[in-house]
Structure formats: C-alpha cells, structure tokens
Tab-separated table of C-alpha atoms in Angstrom:
chain	number	residue	atom	x	y	z
A	1	MET	CA	-53.723	88.633	228.598
A	2	ILE	CA	-51.857	88.171	231.864
A	3	PRO	CA	-48.107	88.986	231.699
A	4	LEU	CA	-45.945	86.117	230.424
A	5	THR	CA	-42.311	85.994	229.380
A	6	ILE	CA	-41.601	84.969	225.820
A	7	ALA	CA	-40.175	81.720	227.219
A	8	GLN	CA	-43.391	81.036	229.158
A	9	LEU	CA	-45.470	81.897	226.105
A	10	ALA	CA	-43.459	79.538	223.923
A	11	ARG	CA	-43.823	76.705	226.434
A	12	ALA	CA	-47.554	77.300	226.726
A	13	VAL	CA	-48.075	76.961	222.969
A	14	ARG	CA	-45.443	74.241	222.548
A	15	GLY	CA	-43.523	76.393	220.085
A	16	GLN	CA	-40.038	77.593	219.247
A	17	ALA	CA	-39.283	81.302	219.661
A	18	VAL	CA	-37.407	83.178	216.948
A	19	LEU	CA	-36.376	86.325	218.782
A	20	ALA	CA	-36.406	89.774	217.241
A	21	ASP	CA	-33.629	92.259	217.916
A	22	GLY	CA	-33.956	93.638	221.425
A	23	ASP	CA	-36.031	90.737	222.775
A	24	SER	CA	-34.881	87.924	225.044
A	25	SER	CA	-36.572	84.841	226.421
A	26	GLU	CA	-37.308	86.878	229.565
A	27	THR	CA	-39.014	89.748	227.746
A	28	VAL	CA	-42.529	90.121	229.171
A	29	VAL	CA	-45.578	90.413	226.925
A	30	SER	CA	-49.120	91.085	228.105
A	31	GLY	CA	-51.146	92.532	225.251
A	32	THR	CA	-54.430	91.427	223.754
A	33	VAL	CA	-54.369	88.226	221.683
A	34	ASP	CA	-56.131	88.371	218.314
A	35	THR	CA	-56.279	86.687	214.904
A	36	ASP	CA	-57.294	89.872	213.084
A	37	SER	CA	-54.322	92.085	212.230
A	38	ARG	CA	-56.657	95.075	211.854
A	39	LEU	CA	-57.388	94.938	215.593
A	40	ILE	CA	-53.779	94.687	216.695
A	41	ALA	CA	-52.352	97.549	218.781
A	42	ARG	CA	-48.958	98.145	220.386
A	43	GLY	CA	-47.861	95.267	222.592
A	44	ASP	CA	-50.486	92.812	221.320
A	45	ILE	CA	-49.989	89.194	220.239
A	46	PHE	CA	-51.011	88.247	216.705
A	47	VAL	CA	-51.985	84.665	215.881
A	48	ALA	CA	-51.424	83.944	212.194
A	49	LYS	CA	-54.257	81.515	211.614
A	50	PRO	CA	-54.615	79.987	208.153
A	51	GLY	CA	-58.194	80.389	206.908
A	52	GLU	CA	-60.461	79.279	204.099
A	53	GLU	CA	-60.319	82.639	202.325
A	54	THR	CA	-56.935	84.014	203.378
A	55	ASP	CA	-53.874	83.188	205.453
A	56	GLY	CA	-52.938	85.083	208.596
A	57	HIS	CA	-49.255	84.757	207.689
A	58	LEU	CA	-49.860	87.327	204.948
A	59	PHE	CA	-50.588	89.898	207.650
A	60	VAL	CA	-47.737	89.289	210.087
A	61	GLY	CA	-45.916	92.286	208.620
A	62	ALA	CA	-48.986	94.490	209.086
A	63	ALA	CA	-49.292	93.289	212.685
A	64	ALA	CA	-45.650	94.172	213.296
A	65	GLU	CA	-46.164	97.648	211.856
A	66	ALA	CA	-49.194	98.082	214.153
A	67	GLY	CA	-46.935	97.385	217.123
A	68	ALA	CA	-47.495	93.690	217.858
A	69	SER	CA	-44.884	92.328	220.235
A	70	VAL	CA	-45.170	88.671	219.181
A	71	ALA	CA	-46.649	86.670	216.333
A	72	ILE	CA	-47.598	83.022	216.729
A	73	VAL	CA	-46.985	81.433	213.339
A	74	GLU	CA	-46.891	78.037	211.665
A	75	HIS	CA	-43.808	79.023	209.697
A	76	PRO	CA	-41.427	81.988	210.063
A	77	VAL	CA	-42.314	85.078	208.055
A	78	GLU	CA	-39.291	86.788	206.553
A	79	GLY	CA	-38.872	90.509	207.071
A	80	ALA	CA	-41.375	90.878	209.931
A	81	ALA	CA	-39.761	92.939	212.702
A	82	LEU	CA	-41.105	91.110	215.742
A	83	THR	CA	-40.546	87.939	217.726
A	84	GLN	CA	-42.204	84.922	216.154
A	85	ILE	CA	-43.135	81.710	217.942
A	86	VAL	CA	-43.358	78.832	215.487
A	87	VAL	CA	-45.982	76.169	216.263
A	88	PRO	CA	-47.405	73.154	214.402
A	89	SER	CA	-50.955	74.565	214.497
A	90	ALA	CA	-51.988	78.153	215.243
A	91	VAL	CA	-55.495	77.072	216.285
A	92	ASP	CA	-54.127	74.453	218.698
A	93	ALA	CA	-51.654	77.006	220.044
A	94	LEU	CA	-54.516	79.407	220.733
A	95	ALA	CA	-56.285	76.710	222.757
A	96	ASP	CA	-53.122	75.756	224.636
A	97	LEU	CA	-52.464	79.370	225.539
A	98	ALA	CA	-56.038	79.865	226.741
A	99	ARG	CA	-55.801	76.768	228.941
A	100	THR	CA	-52.537	77.966	230.479
A	101	VAL	CA	-53.767	81.496	231.164
A	102	VAL	CA	-57.027	80.335	232.773
A	103	GLU	CA	-55.164	77.804	234.930
A	104	GLN	CA	-52.744	80.474	236.175
A	105	VAL	CA	-55.512	82.940	236.974
A	106	ARG	CA	-57.456	80.214	238.818
A	107	GLU	CA	-54.398	79.364	240.899
A	108	GLY	CA	-53.818	82.959	241.907
A	109	GLY	CA	-57.351	84.175	242.568
A	110	ALA	CA	-61.036	83.441	242.922
A	111	LEU	CA	-61.983	83.103	239.251
A	112	ARG	CA	-65.254	81.227	238.670
A	113	ALA	CA	-66.033	79.909	235.200
A	114	VAL	CA	-69.485	79.391	233.687
A	115	GLY	CA	-70.038	77.558	230.397
A	116	ILE	CA	-73.215	77.781	228.321
A	117	THR	CA	-74.442	75.545	225.502
A	118	GLY	CA	-77.698	74.608	223.826
A	119	SER	CA	-79.229	74.483	220.388
A	120	ASN	CA	-80.713	77.971	220.856
A	121	GLY	CA	-80.386	80.864	223.268
A	122	LYS	CA	-76.669	80.699	224.080
A	123	THR	CA	-75.802	84.269	223.159
A	124	THR	CA	-78.848	85.777	224.850
A	125	THR	CA	-78.234	83.798	228.036
A	126	LYS	CA	-74.565	84.757	227.961
A	127	ASN	CA	-75.442	88.437	227.696
A	128	LEU	CA	-78.066	88.260	230.434
A	129	LEU	CA	-75.730	86.434	232.816
A	130	ALA	CA	-72.858	88.801	232.069
A	131	ARG	CA	-75.091	91.794	232.804
A	132	ILE	CA	-75.911	90.305	236.213
A	133	LEU	CA	-72.340	89.338	237.105
A	134	GLU	CA	-70.771	92.627	236.000
A	135	GLY	CA	-72.362	94.178	239.072
A	136	GLU	CA	-70.384	91.794	241.272
A	137	GLY	CA	-66.895	92.214	239.826
A	138	GLU	CA	-64.773	92.049	236.690
A	139	THR	CA	-66.528	89.744	234.244
A	140	VAL	CA	-65.216	88.460	230.916
A	141	SER	CA	-67.738	87.203	228.363
A	142	PRO	CA	-67.697	86.663	224.597
A	143	LYS	CA	-68.133	89.447	222.098
A	144	ALA	CA	-71.027	88.653	219.745
A	145	SER	CA	-71.092	84.866	219.251
A	146	PHE	CA	-67.439	84.046	219.970
A	147	ASN	CA	-68.174	80.397	220.677
A	148	ASN	CA	-66.037	78.329	218.318
A	149	GLU	CA	-62.468	77.000	218.251
A	150	VAL	CA	-61.116	80.521	217.760
A	151	GLY	CA	-63.671	82.755	219.465
A	152	ALA	CA	-63.887	80.806	222.731
A	153	PRO	CA	-60.109	80.813	223.409
A	154	LEU	CA	-59.853	84.496	222.451
A	155	THR	CA	-62.497	85.239	225.083
A	156	MET	CA	-60.667	83.187	227.716
A	157	LEU	CA	-57.433	85.048	226.995
A	158	ARG	CA	-59.044	88.324	228.089
A	159	VAL	CA	-59.032	87.243	231.745
A	160	THR	CA	-56.722	89.037	234.150
A	161	ASP	CA	-55.674	88.435	237.728
A	162	ASP	CA	-58.605	90.670	238.745
A	163	THR	CA	-61.251	88.756	236.790
A	164	LYS	CA	-63.927	87.323	239.048
A	165	TYR	CA	-66.136	85.605	236.461
A	166	LEU	CA	-65.480	84.065	233.058
A	167	VAL	CA	-68.614	83.335	231.018
A	168	SER	CA	-67.990	81.130	227.984
A	169	GLU	CA	-70.404	80.246	225.206
A	170	PHE	CA	-69.813	76.885	223.523
A	171	GLY	CA	-71.185	76.239	220.055
A	172	ALA	CA	-70.448	73.263	217.857
A	173	SER	CA	-71.311	71.779	214.493
A	174	ALA	CA	-69.764	68.367	215.107
A	175	PRO	CA	-69.239	65.934	218.018
A	176	GLY	CA	-66.248	66.579	220.265
A	177	GLU	CA	-66.032	70.345	219.750
A	178	ILE	CA	-67.773	71.314	223.003
A	179	ALA	CA	-65.685	68.822	224.959
A	180	ARG	CA	-62.501	70.334	223.563
A	181	LEU	CA	-63.508	73.927	224.275
A	182	ALA	CA	-65.065	73.330	227.691
A	183	GLY	CA	-62.053	71.234	228.625
A	184	LEU	CA	-59.912	74.373	228.373
A	185	VAL	CA	-61.607	75.830	231.465
A	186	GLU	CA	-63.410	72.939	233.225
A	187	PRO	CA	-66.340	75.182	234.240
A	188	ASP	CA	-67.556	75.480	237.808
A	189	ILE	CA	-71.073	75.823	236.385
A	190	GLY	CA	-72.395	74.452	233.103
A	191	ILE	CA	-75.717	75.624	231.649
A	192	VAL	CA	-77.546	73.489	229.080
A	193	LEU	CA	-80.494	75.347	227.556
A	194	MET	CA	-82.083	72.921	225.105
A	195	VAL	CA	-81.463	70.146	222.614
A	196	GLY	CA	-83.065	70.977	219.284
A	197	MET	CA	-82.568	70.703	215.550
A	198	ALA	CA	-80.000	73.499	215.182
A	199	HIS	CA	-76.883	72.053	213.458
A	200	ALA	CA	-78.562	68.632	213.368
A	201	GLY	CA	-77.161	68.124	209.892
A	202	GLY	CA	-73.619	68.366	211.196
A	203	PHE	CA	-74.247	66.176	214.215
A	204	GLY	CA	-76.218	63.529	212.322
A	205	GLY	CA	-79.582	63.813	214.096
A	206	ILE	CA	-81.195	64.794	217.366
A	207	GLU	CA	-79.708	62.003	219.471
A	208	ALA	CA	-76.219	62.861	218.268
A	209	THR	CA	-77.006	66.486	219.149
A	210	PHE	CA	-77.895	65.327	222.674
A	211	MET	CA	-74.555	63.582	223.011
A	212	ALA	CA	-72.706	66.664	221.785
A	213	LYS	CA	-74.478	69.076	224.154
A	214	SER	CA	-73.943	66.694	227.081
A	215	GLU	CA	-70.201	67.136	226.564
A	216	LEU	CA	-70.471	70.327	228.616
A	217	VAL	CA	-71.892	68.441	231.613
A	218	ARG	CA	-69.059	65.928	231.319
A	219	SER	CA	-66.568	68.816	231.422
A	220	ILE	CA	-67.809	70.423	234.648
A	221	ARG	CA	-65.254	70.026	237.405
A	222	PRO	CA	-66.217	67.598	240.210
A	223	GLY	CA	-68.119	69.436	242.905
A	224	GLY	CA	-69.460	71.877	240.348
A	225	LEU	CA	-73.012	72.555	239.246
A	226	ALA	CA	-75.084	71.706	236.168
A	227	VAL	CA	-77.900	74.179	235.472
A	228	LEU	CA	-80.386	72.164	233.424
A	229	ASN	CA	-83.667	72.874	231.642
A	230	ALA	CA	-86.315	70.847	233.458
A	231	ASP	CA	-88.769	71.324	230.562
A	232	ASP	CA	-86.559	69.660	227.939
A	233	ALA	CA	-86.561	65.876	228.348
A	234	ARG	CA	-83.210	65.445	226.644
A	235	VAL	CA	-81.544	68.090	228.792
A	236	ALA	CA	-83.160	66.616	231.911
A	237	ALA	CA	-81.606	63.254	231.032
A	238	MET	CA	-78.183	64.844	231.524
A	239	ALA	CA	-78.771	64.779	235.286
A	240	LYS	CA	-77.551	61.179	235.233
A	241	ILE	CA	-74.273	62.297	233.666
A	242	ALA	CA	-73.922	65.014	236.288
A	243	ALA	CA	-74.432	62.503	239.090
A	244	GLU	CA	-71.766	60.221	237.640
A	245	ARG	CA	-69.291	63.123	237.734
A	246	GLY	CA	-70.148	64.221	241.263
A	247	VAL	CA	-71.860	67.358	239.946
A	248	ASP	CA	-75.013	68.798	241.538
A	249	VAL	CA	-78.019	69.858	239.445
A	250	LEU	CA	-80.050	73.060	239.641
A	251	TRP	CA	-83.262	72.968	237.589
A	252	PHE	CA	-84.836	75.904	235.768
A	253	GLY	CA	-88.098	75.917	233.811
A	254	ARG	CA	-91.776	76.751	233.673
A	255	GLY	CA	-93.013	73.655	235.508
A	256	PRO	CA	-93.768	73.407	239.233
A	257	ASP	CA	-90.750	71.215	239.996
A	258	ALA	CA	-88.152	73.670	238.697
A	259	GLN	CA	-86.126	75.307	241.457
A	260	VAL	CA	-85.813	78.498	239.399
A	261	ARG	CA	-89.235	79.005	237.876
A	262	ALA	CA	-91.399	81.476	235.928
A	263	ASP	CA	-95.132	81.867	236.532
A	264	ASP	CA	-97.837	84.207	235.257
A	265	VAL	CA	-96.034	84.985	231.981
A	266	VAL	CA	-97.502	87.894	229.994
A	267	VAL	CA	-96.088	88.751	226.545
A	268	THR	CA	-96.474	92.222	225.056
A	269	ALA	CA	-94.854	94.304	222.321
A	270	SER	CA	-92.667	95.994	224.946
A	271	GLY	CA	-91.375	92.836	226.594
A	272	THR	CA	-92.374	89.933	228.802
A	273	SER	CA	-93.492	90.089	232.430
A	274	PHE	CA	-93.463	87.134	234.797
A	275	GLN	CA	-93.124	86.103	238.410
A	276	VAL	CA	-89.738	84.493	239.047
A	277	THR	CA	-89.017	82.155	241.929
A	278	ALA	CA	-85.478	81.235	243.012
A	279	GLY	CA	-84.230	79.930	246.335
A	280	GLY	CA	-87.736	80.008	247.736
A	281	VAL	CA	-88.104	83.756	247.016
A	282	SER	CA	-90.548	85.136	244.428
A	283	ALA	CA	-90.604	88.546	242.746
A	284	PRO	CA	-91.896	90.164	239.526
A	285	LEU	CA	-89.582	90.726	236.536
A	286	LYS	CA	-90.228	92.787	233.400
A	287	LEU	CA	-87.859	91.587	230.672
A	288	ARG	CA	-87.611	94.105	227.843
A	289	VAL	CA	-86.061	91.585	225.457
A	290	LEU	CA	-88.861	90.597	223.064
A	291	GLY	CA	-90.133	87.057	222.982
A	292	GLU	CA	-91.607	84.565	225.437
A	293	HIS	CA	-88.796	82.130	224.618
A	294	HIS	CA	-86.335	84.463	226.334
A	295	VAL	CA	-88.006	83.731	229.654
A	296	MET	CA	-86.091	80.441	229.752
A	297	ASN	CA	-82.835	82.220	228.963
A	298	ALA	CA	-83.446	84.654	231.808
A	299	LEU	CA	-84.228	81.783	234.191
A	300	ALA	CA	-80.976	80.034	233.240
A	301	ALA	CA	-79.012	83.228	233.897
A	302	ILE	CA	-80.741	83.749	237.238
A	303	ALA	CA	-80.092	80.154	238.243
A	304	ALA	CA	-76.354	80.437	237.580
A	305	ALA	CA	-76.076	83.878	239.175
A	306	THR	CA	-77.910	82.940	242.364
A	307	ALA	CA	-75.748	79.816	242.614
A	308	LEU	CA	-72.767	82.179	242.557
A	309	GLY	CA	-74.241	84.142	245.453
A	310	VAL	CA	-76.048	86.990	243.684
A	311	SER	CA	-79.374	87.903	245.277
A	312	LEU	CA	-82.571	87.476	243.285
A	313	ALA	CA	-83.312	91.183	243.769
A	314	ASP	CA	-80.006	92.149	242.166
A	315	CYS	CA	-80.564	89.676	239.327
A	316	ILE	CA	-83.936	91.231	238.555
A	317	ALA	CA	-82.720	94.830	238.800
A	318	ARG	CA	-79.888	94.179	236.362
A	319	LEU	CA	-81.928	92.105	233.909
A	320	GLU	CA	-84.525	94.846	233.697
A	321	THR	CA	-81.860	97.168	232.243
A	322	VAL	CA	-81.326	94.903	229.202
A	323	GLU	CA	-83.125	96.277	226.138
A	324	ILE	CA	-82.036	93.815	223.443
A	325	ALA	CA	-80.243	90.491	223.605
A	326	GLU	CA	-77.797	91.569	220.891
A	327	ARG	CA	-77.890	93.194	217.491
A	328	TRP	CA	-79.999	91.196	214.996
A	329	ARG	CA	-81.594	89.144	217.784
A	330	MET	CA	-85.226	90.196	218.271
A	331	GLN	CA	-83.995	93.736	217.715
A	332	PRO	CA	-86.826	96.313	217.517
A	333	LEU	CA	-86.403	98.747	214.633
A	334	GLY	CA	-88.664	101.024	212.634
A	335	SER	CA	-91.252	103.044	214.524
A	336	ASP	CA	-94.560	102.710	216.319
A	337	ARG	CA	-96.136	103.081	212.884
A	338	VAL	CA	-94.326	100.110	211.311
A	339	ARG	CA	-92.406	97.994	213.805
A	340	ILE	CA	-89.588	95.833	212.433
A	341	ILE	CA	-88.216	92.951	214.533
A	342	ASN	CA	-84.833	91.976	213.119
A	343	ASP	CA	-84.038	88.444	214.291
A	344	ALA	CA	-81.988	87.291	211.331
A	345	TYR	CA	-78.624	86.531	212.924
A	346	ASN	CA	-79.430	82.875	213.429
A	347	ALA	CA	-82.291	80.454	212.873
A	348	SER	CA	-83.242	76.892	213.653
A	349	PRO	CA	-86.648	75.185	213.610
A	350	ASP	CA	-87.090	75.940	217.318
A	351	SER	CA	-86.045	79.580	217.168
A	352	MET	CA	-88.040	80.148	213.974
A	353	ALA	CA	-91.162	78.805	215.664
A	354	ALA	CA	-90.542	80.892	218.786
A	355	ALA	CA	-90.084	84.077	216.749
A	356	LEU	CA	-93.253	83.471	214.724
A	357	ARG	CA	-95.250	82.848	217.891
A	358	THR	CA	-93.858	86.049	219.385
A	359	LEU	CA	-94.944	87.982	216.287
A	360	ALA	CA	-98.464	86.616	216.670
A	361	GLN	CA	-98.525	87.340	220.417
A	362	ILE	CA	-97.427	90.970	220.248
A	363	THR	CA	-99.634	92.044	217.329
A	364	GLY	CA	-102.925	93.681	218.262
A	365	PRO	CA	-106.307	93.006	216.642
A	366	ASP	CA	-106.078	96.144	214.489
A	367	GLU	CA	-102.498	95.430	213.391
A	368	ARG	CA	-101.123	93.148	210.685
A	369	THR	CA	-98.492	90.437	211.019
A	370	VAL	CA	-95.823	90.201	208.314
A	371	ALA	CA	-93.142	87.487	208.375
A	372	VAL	CA	-90.085	87.891	206.143
A	373	LEU	CA	-88.414	84.490	206.214
A	374	GLY	CA	-85.163	83.078	204.868
A	375	ALA	CA	-83.422	79.732	204.974
A	376	MET	CA	-82.332	77.804	208.057
A	377	SER	CA	-78.850	76.378	207.552
A	378	GLU	CA	-77.058	73.241	208.772
A	379	LEU	CA	-80.123	70.988	208.864
A	380	GLY	CA	-78.750	68.354	206.508
A	381	GLU	CA	-81.280	65.743	205.455
A	382	HIS	CA	-83.922	67.380	207.663
A	383	ALA	CA	-83.869	70.675	205.734
A	384	GLU	CA	-86.870	70.127	203.449
A	385	GLU	CA	-89.127	68.794	206.207
A	386	GLU	CA	-88.219	71.552	208.649
A	387	HIS	CA	-88.733	74.336	206.098
A	388	ASP	CA	-92.134	72.822	205.325
A	389	ARG	CA	-92.975	72.933	209.025
A	390	VAL	CA	-92.186	76.647	209.206
A	391	GLY	CA	-94.475	77.413	206.268
A	392	LEU	CA	-97.234	75.386	207.890
A	393	LEU	CA	-96.775	77.086	211.268
A	394	ALA	CA	-96.889	80.558	209.732
A	395	VAL	CA	-100.268	79.737	208.190
A	396	ARG	CA	-101.585	78.111	211.369
A	397	LEU	CA	-100.609	81.210	213.364
A	398	GLY	CA	-102.587	83.377	210.955
A	399	ILE	CA	-99.636	85.433	209.716
A	400	LYS	CA	-101.212	87.850	207.225
A	401	ARG	CA	-98.244	88.271	204.881
A	402	ILE	CA	-95.571	85.585	204.455
A	403	VAL	CA	-92.604	86.857	202.452
A	404	VAL	CA	-90.082	84.129	201.669
A	405	VAL	CA	-86.648	85.136	200.390
A	406	GLY	CA	-84.020	82.956	198.719
A	407	GLN	CA	-84.102	79.692	196.817
A	408	ASP	CA	-83.018	77.652	199.849
A	409	ALA	CA	-86.146	78.835	201.695
A	410	ARG	CA	-88.626	78.305	198.847
A	411	ARG	CA	-90.172	75.253	200.538
A	412	MET	CA	-91.659	77.594	203.163
A	413	TYR	CA	-93.491	79.488	200.439
A	414	LEU	CA	-94.700	76.340	198.689
A	415	GLU	CA	-96.028	74.887	201.944
A	416	ALA	CA	-97.775	78.142	202.864
A	417	VAL	CA	-99.477	78.152	199.452
A	418	ALA	CA	-100.419	74.490	199.848
A	419	GLN	CA	-102.034	75.344	203.173
A	420	GLY	CA	-104.227	78.020	201.591
A	421	SER	CA	-102.105	81.202	201.560
A	422	TRP	CA	-102.357	81.524	197.807
A	423	ASP	CA	-104.157	84.855	197.322
A	424	ALA	CA	-101.052	87.088	197.796
A	425	GLU	CA	-100.835	86.154	201.480
A	426	ALA	CA	-97.592	84.329	200.637
A	427	VAL	CA	-95.038	85.639	198.144
A	428	PHE	CA	-91.562	84.517	197.095
A	429	PHE	CA	-88.516	86.513	196.020
A	430	ALA	CA	-85.177	85.176	194.913
A	431	THR	CA	-83.202	88.069	196.390
A	432	ALA	CA	-83.327	90.416	199.364
A	433	ASP	CA	-83.305	93.423	197.028
A	434	GLU	CA	-86.489	92.223	195.332
A	435	ALA	CA	-88.118	91.613	198.704
A	436	PHE	CA	-87.115	95.090	199.885
A	437	GLU	CA	-88.718	96.776	196.882
A	438	TYR	CA	-91.919	94.784	197.456
A	439	LEU	CA	-92.035	95.538	201.176
A	440	LYS	CA	-91.429	99.263	200.681
A	441	GLY	CA	-94.709	99.430	198.801
A	442	GLU	CA	-96.584	96.779	200.778
A	443	LEU	CA	-96.008	97.745	204.417
A	444	ARG	CA	-98.490	100.114	205.997
A	445	ASP	CA	-99.340	101.703	209.317
A	446	GLY	CA	-99.988	99.125	212.010
A	447	ASP	CA	-97.784	96.408	210.515
A	448	ARG	CA	-95.604	94.299	212.795
A	449	VAL	CA	-92.825	92.735	210.738
A	450	LEU	CA	-90.548	89.843	211.692
A	451	VAL	CA	-87.341	89.298	209.681
A	452	LYS	CA	-85.950	85.847	210.455
A	453	SER	CA	-83.314	83.617	208.862
A	454	SER	CA	-79.956	82.023	209.443
A	455	ASN	CA	-76.926	84.275	209.240
A	456	SER	CA	-75.887	82.806	205.883
A	457	ALA	CA	-79.125	84.003	204.252
A	458	GLY	CA	-78.139	87.629	204.885
A	459	LEU	CA	-81.610	88.877	205.788
A	460	ARG	CA	-80.263	90.742	208.806
A	461	PHE	CA	-79.182	93.468	206.386
A	462	LEU	CA	-82.664	93.491	204.835
A	463	GLY	CA	-84.023	93.986	208.344
A	464	ASP	CA	-81.679	96.942	208.854
A	465	ARG	CA	-82.798	98.491	205.562
A	466	LEU	CA	-86.454	98.109	206.484
A	467	GLY	CA	-85.817	99.543	209.936
A	468	GLU	CA	-84.199	102.622	208.433
A	469	SER	CA	-86.911	103.047	205.791
A	470	PHE	CA	-89.731	102.976	208.328
A	471	SER	CA	-88.021	104.773	211.213
C-alpha cells in the first residue's frame, strides 16, 4: 500500500484510532493489507474481518506478534500490542481504503484501470491481459480469483505510485455487487465477456444476470472504453448503456464485424492457432492454453491492450508465452500416455459445454475420451435442467466414458444413461475416492481425460491425484 499516516488511514476507513505505545497520528504505515494473519509480515496492516467459520478478531494478537503495524477492527482487542483502528464494518473499511488509495495514485500518476466481468472467462482474461501489460510497466492484477468484496479491494491496495496498470476482476452472485466493486476504481476500460447461466440462481435468471454484468459498463468513467463481445447478443446490447454514459465501444469476436477478430481457428491438443486482426493489422497467434473458448478471452485481452497502446505484435509475443490460464483451469497433467485435463476450479453450463467440446476436438481417432464430471453450483431452480443438458451433450459428443461424481451431479449420469450410454459408458460414484479407484484401473494408454466441476465439488483434487498417478 502507498504510505499513509495513521490519521489518514483512520479518515479513509471512517474509523477511530486507538494508538499503541510509540505511535502517533502522524506515524506512517505502508505495508501490505491482508485479512489472513498467516500472511502478515512486519509493517503490514491486518483487517480483522468476521467470517462464517471464524472471526479475524481472534487473530489480532497473532498479527501483532508477526509484526503488523495496524489492525483494522470492529471492536478493540485487549492485549494486542499494535495500533487499532475501530470501524463499524471491516469489509466496508477495506473498500473505503481501496477507493482512497486508488484515487490518490490516480491523482499523482498515470494509472490506468481495467475491469473485467462475465459469466465465464474472467480469470483467464485477467491473466492474459496482465501478461501483456507487464511488459509495458508495473501491473497489479488479482491473485487467483480475487474478485469479490474482499479479494477485489485487496488487489487494489497493492498499487503503488509506480503502478501503470491495475487489472481488476469483478465477480458477483447477486445484483449490485459489481457496481459496488467497480465503483471503487471507475475503470478506464471495462471488458464484458459473456452473459451466461453461471450464478443464475443467485441473480434470479438470465435477464437479471444481464443487468448485473451491465453494472460494469455503467461504472466506466465518461470518456472511457467498453470492450464488448460482439458474438453475445446480451453483451452487445450493453452498447446502448455505454453510449448513454459517453463511453466508446470496441468490439471483439469471431464475426466479420468485430474490430478485434479471430479467423482460421485450429484446435489441437497443444493449443489453439488462429489469425488475429486488430486495428486493421492481422497476424498469426498460437495460444498454448487449451480450449477453443479461450480464443475469445485472448481477443478481449488484445482489445484492451491495444486500446492502451500496446502493439499487436507485442500482444501476440507475450500471449504465446502463456502455458496455462491458471492452476485447475484446463491444466494439462499426466503424460503423453494418459493426458489429464484438470478444469475443476469452476463450472457453469457454458464452461462445461466448452470443456467437453475441447475434449472431443483434441482427441485423435485412436484415442479415447473420458469425462469425469461433478456438480455445477449456484444454478438455483435451473440446476436439474442444466445438469441434464450436460449429460445429453456428453453423449452427443461421443464421449466414450462418462464418470459422474457426487450426488448433486447424478442427473448427468441419469441423462447419459437415458440417451443410450448404459453399457458401462456412463458410471456414477458418490465420492471422489471411489471414482479414483475406478479410474486407476480403467484408464489406459491413449486416453484423454477431462476433470470438470465447480469448486465446491472438490474434483480439482481428484484431477491432481490422477495427474500424479499417470505422470
């Protein structure tokens, strides 16, 4: 975090400072801000956030012992040898502090902020864009999927006076969350990837999801830029919102009208090749991240980067160094003998379909497709129908072995059986351990195995175990 006095910090979070011995209101603090006491080092700022499973106030003492200079708390903690700033809400204080820090850095330098949202692809696009921008100057972007009311502000608080680019990822499970987070930075550029069924249960349906994702476009500062998916009708409809705010639109997509476009797409087991056009210039790109669906994520990153002045040639050179989007996202494991694709960090109907299609595309005629599938979360009343659709798609794509894991995913298995995969082509296991024992004996040379589920299903660890077993 940028240097602030304790007085400035208290004003930023609308709190009251309780000074420790040796501190004054003019004492300067500038350490990293975190809600995890285990990550606190000397000079850092600990935010004691109450949680569902534990309370950060229980760890203020541990943070002090680790060398924290300040703790932001909702009530004073007795016996903790550090300055405490008492606030009504630790989460709100975190947001207020992030807003203040970003505003100060903007005033003193040339910081440009990019926000990313969409039902799928946010983390991959964030990583691709960050890889491009890091070659231009200091770039701050989220670790993993830091995109919620805690993770997004923590990312923003990593900016310094030397930061040139801030890339923020905005996720949400309810209306208003993206508006609140994006409002902390008022991005210069907002990227909307797609409007799909992810988190539809929380939003209340696809149209409510559209309204929630459009909150990012409404948060772009006047004179800024909306980077929109021309191939998604709901995202394209956000151009009207952009116009109302005095925000220009840059289109990306696979169609001929997109300003940043992909042509001649070829998908293989080692990546995806395509011809990319941006700013009237065309060049070939070989993306090593598996999956045709990542073409759109790469186009979105290129669109934002070129709008910030990066050449297409530099965009391509840097993207071609990316091997995986992130751990547990289309991550190749195993060996050439048995290839495991671990994509079980997140899942929605759209990403599940894209992953299954990728599995079918990259498997040769003498190889066998195996899909290990778990539940998709946060679909609400749409859950049964969407799990049925996945089972149907797996059969239609000719997946040779469909392994469904977990009671919440059982509908996939039942639908696959109903569609004709009843002679051991589809199997069901209640637990990941049972599925692992089956797969250890079932997998053979030439198999290409997809492991796909929402994070809550825990199949990412099954994917890791399979990767190690067949490495």
